Amino acid sequence: MRTTAGGTASAARGDLRPPASDGDERTTLLTCLRYLREAVIAKTAGLTDAAAREPGVPSGTSLLWLVKHLTAVEANWFEWAYAGGAGEPADDEAPVGERETARELVAAYRAAAERSDRIVAACEDLGRPGARSLRETPPPTLRWILTHMIEETARHAGHADILRERLDGAVGR
């Protein structure tokens, strides 16, 4: 992130500032995760669907693919693994369809995040293991899932920063 002479990011570029939270563990973890989700979504703002779908690296990663991927990851960890949802996990490597729009994918991501937040709110003990795991390990606790989702979303928010800068030069959070 570029900074001004005073060391803070320019608000004129639409930067999202890190949240201030001095709450309990659940509140702090959710506040950080929500901030990162919005940082990813903000990177799609003002772009055409074609631009947001444009791969910015040889692997084919695009801003819309990141949003679609994070939607699936939210559903997989919170709904399928922790809450024990029916069916199979979502395909978190699925490509963006030609007819999928940024508006639809962002709405789906927000809906998945809301479902995840409801699961977190309903859990009385963050240390309770979930129903199953997406890995070859025992089911993780909700605390681990929240921490993992902060890490996963932050990593992809960094990718989104780079992709957006490559598209139109926009920098910041």
Coordinates of C-alpha atoms in Angstrom, one line a residue:
M1 CA 0.0 0.0 0.0
R2 CA 1.3 3.4 -0.8
T3 CA 1.3 6.0 1.9
T4 CA 1.2 9.8 2.2
A5 CA 4.0 11.8 3.8
G6 CA 2.2 11.3 7.2
G7 CA 2.4 7.5 6.7
T8 CA -1.3 6.9 6.2
A9 CA -3.1 5.8 3.1
S10 CA -5.0 8.3 1.1
A11 CA -8.8 8.3 1.8
A12 CA -9.2 9.9 -1.6
R13 CA -8.4 6.6 -3.2
G14 CA -11.2 4.8 -1.4
D15 CA -9.0 2.9 0.9
L16 CA -10.7 0.8 3.6
R17 CA -9.1 1.4 6.9
P18 CA -8.4 -1.5 9.3
P19 CA -11.1 -1.8 11.8
A20 CA -10.8 -0.7 15.4
S21 CA -12.1 -3.5 17.7
D22 CA -11.4 -4.0 21.4
G23 CA -14.2 -6.5 21.9
D24 CA -14.1 -10.1 22.9
E25 CA -12.5 -12.8 20.8
R26 CA -15.5 -13.6 18.7
T27 CA -16.2 -9.9 18.0
T28 CA -12.5 -9.2 17.1
L29 CA -12.2 -12.2 14.8
L30 CA -15.5 -11.4 13.0
T31 CA -14.6 -7.7 12.7
C32 CA -11.3 -8.6 11.0
L33 CA -12.9 -11.1 8.7
R34 CA -15.6 -8.7 7.7
Y35 CA -13.1 -6.0 7.0
L36 CA -11.1 -8.3 4.7
R37 CA -14.2 -9.5 2.9
E38 CA -15.1 -5.9 2.1
A39 CA -11.6 -5.2 1.0
V40 CA -11.8 -7.9 -1.6
I41 CA -15.3 -6.7 -2.7
A42 CA -14.0 -3.1 -3.0
K43 CA -11.4 -4.2 -5.6
T44 CA -14.3 -5.0 -8.0
A45 CA -15.9 -1.6 -7.6
G46 CA -16.1 0.5 -10.7
L47 CA -14.9 -2.2 -13.1
T48 CA -16.8 -3.7 -16.0
D49 CA -17.5 -7.4 -15.8
A50 CA -15.0 -7.9 -18.6
A51 CA -12.2 -6.1 -16.7
A52 CA -13.0 -7.9 -13.4
R53 CA -13.0 -11.3 -15.3
E54 CA -9.6 -10.5 -17.0
P55 CA -6.8 -12.8 -15.8
G56 CA -4.0 -10.7 -14.4
V57 CA -1.5 -13.5 -14.1
P58 CA -0.5 -16.6 -16.2
S59 CA -2.5 -18.9 -13.8
G60 CA -5.7 -17.2 -15.0
T61 CA -6.6 -15.6 -11.6
S62 CA -9.0 -12.7 -11.9
L63 CA -10.8 -10.5 -9.5
L64 CA -14.1 -12.3 -10.2
W65 CA -12.4 -15.7 -9.7
L66 CA -11.1 -14.6 -6.3
V67 CA -14.6 -13.6 -5.3
K68 CA -16.1 -16.9 -6.5
H69 CA -13.4 -18.9 -4.8
L70 CA -13.8 -17.1 -1.5
T71 CA -17.6 -17.7 -1.7
A72 CA -17.0 -21.4 -2.0
V73 CA -14.4 -21.5 0.7
E74 CA -16.8 -19.7 3.1
A75 CA -19.5 -22.2 2.4
N76 CA -17.2 -25.2 2.6
W77 CA -15.7 -24.3 6.0
F78 CA -18.6 -22.7 7.8
E79 CA -21.6 -24.5 6.3
W80 CA -20.3 -27.9 5.2
A81 CA -17.5 -28.6 7.5
Y82 CA -18.5 -26.8 10.7
A83 CA -22.3 -26.9 10.6
G84 CA -22.4 -30.2 8.8
G85 CA -24.4 -29.1 5.8
A86 CA -25.8 -31.6 3.3
G87 CA -24.3 -32.6 0.0
E88 CA -20.7 -32.2 -1.1
P89 CA -18.4 -29.2 -0.6
A90 CA -18.6 -26.5 -3.2
D91 CA -16.0 -26.5 -6.0
D92 CA -13.6 -23.8 -4.8
E93 CA -11.6 -24.0 -8.1
A94 CA -14.5 -23.5 -10.5
P95 CA -13.9 -21.0 -13.2
V96 CA -16.1 -17.9 -13.6
G97 CA -18.8 -18.6 -16.2
E98 CA -19.2 -16.4 -19.2
R99 CA -22.6 -15.2 -18.0
E100 CA -21.7 -14.7 -14.4
T101 CA -21.6 -11.0 -13.5
A102 CA -19.6 -9.1 -10.9
R103 CA -22.9 -8.1 -9.3
E104 CA -24.1 -11.7 -9.0
L105 CA -20.8 -13.0 -7.7
V106 CA -20.4 -10.2 -5.1
A107 CA -24.0 -10.8 -4.0
A108 CA -23.3 -14.5 -3.6
Y109 CA -20.2 -13.8 -1.6
R110 CA -22.1 -11.4 0.7
A111 CA -24.8 -14.1 1.2
A112 CA -22.3 -16.7 2.0
A113 CA -20.6 -14.4 4.5
E114 CA -24.0 -13.6 6.1
R115 CA -24.6 -17.4 6.5
S116 CA -21.1 -17.9 8.0
D117 CA -21.7 -15.0 10.4
R118 CA -25.0 -16.6 11.6
I119 CA -23.2 -19.9 12.2
V120 CA -20.6 -18.0 14.3
A121 CA -23.2 -16.1 16.2
A122 CA -25.1 -19.3 17.1
C123 CA -22.0 -21.1 18.4
E124 CA -21.6 -20.8 22.2
D125 CA -18.0 -22.1 22.3
L126 CA -15.4 -21.2 19.7
G127 CA -13.4 -24.1 20.9
R128 CA -16.1 -26.7 19.9
P129 CA -15.1 -28.9 16.9
G130 CA -17.3 -28.8 13.9
A131 CA -19.1 -31.7 12.2
R132 CA -16.3 -32.7 9.8
S133 CA -13.1 -31.5 8.2
L134 CA -12.1 -30.5 4.6
R135 CA -8.7 -32.0 5.3
E136 CA -7.2 -35.3 6.6
T137 CA -7.5 -34.0 10.2
P138 CA -10.1 -34.2 12.9
P139 CA -12.8 -31.5 12.6
P140 CA -11.4 -28.1 13.5
T141 CA -12.8 -25.8 16.0
L142 CA -14.7 -22.7 15.0
R143 CA -11.8 -20.6 16.4
W144 CA -9.5 -22.3 13.9
I145 CA -11.9 -21.9 11.0
L146 CA -12.3 -18.1 11.8
T147 CA -8.5 -17.7 12.0
H148 CA -8.0 -19.7 8.8
M149 CA -10.7 -17.7 7.0
I150 CA -8.9 -14.5 8.1
E151 CA -5.7 -15.8 6.7
E152 CA -7.3 -17.1 3.4
T153 CA -9.2 -13.9 2.8
A154 CA -6.2 -11.7 3.6
R155 CA -4.0 -13.6 1.2
H156 CA -6.5 -13.2 -1.6
A157 CA -7.1 -9.6 -0.7
G158 CA -3.4 -9.1 -1.4
H159 CA -3.8 -10.8 -4.7
A160 CA -6.8 -8.6 -5.5
D161 CA -4.7 -5.5 -4.7
I162 CA -2.2 -6.5 -7.3
L163 CA -4.8 -7.6 -9.9
R164 CA -6.6 -4.3 -9.6
E165 CA -3.4 -2.3 -9.9
R166 CA -2.5 -4.2 -13.0
L167 CA -5.9 -3.4 -14.5
D168 CA -6.2 0.3 -14.0
G169 CA -3.5 1.5 -11.6
A170 CA -5.7 1.7 -8.6
V171 CA -3.8 1.1 -5.4
G172 CA -4.7 0.9 -1.7
R173 CA -6.8 -1.3 0.4

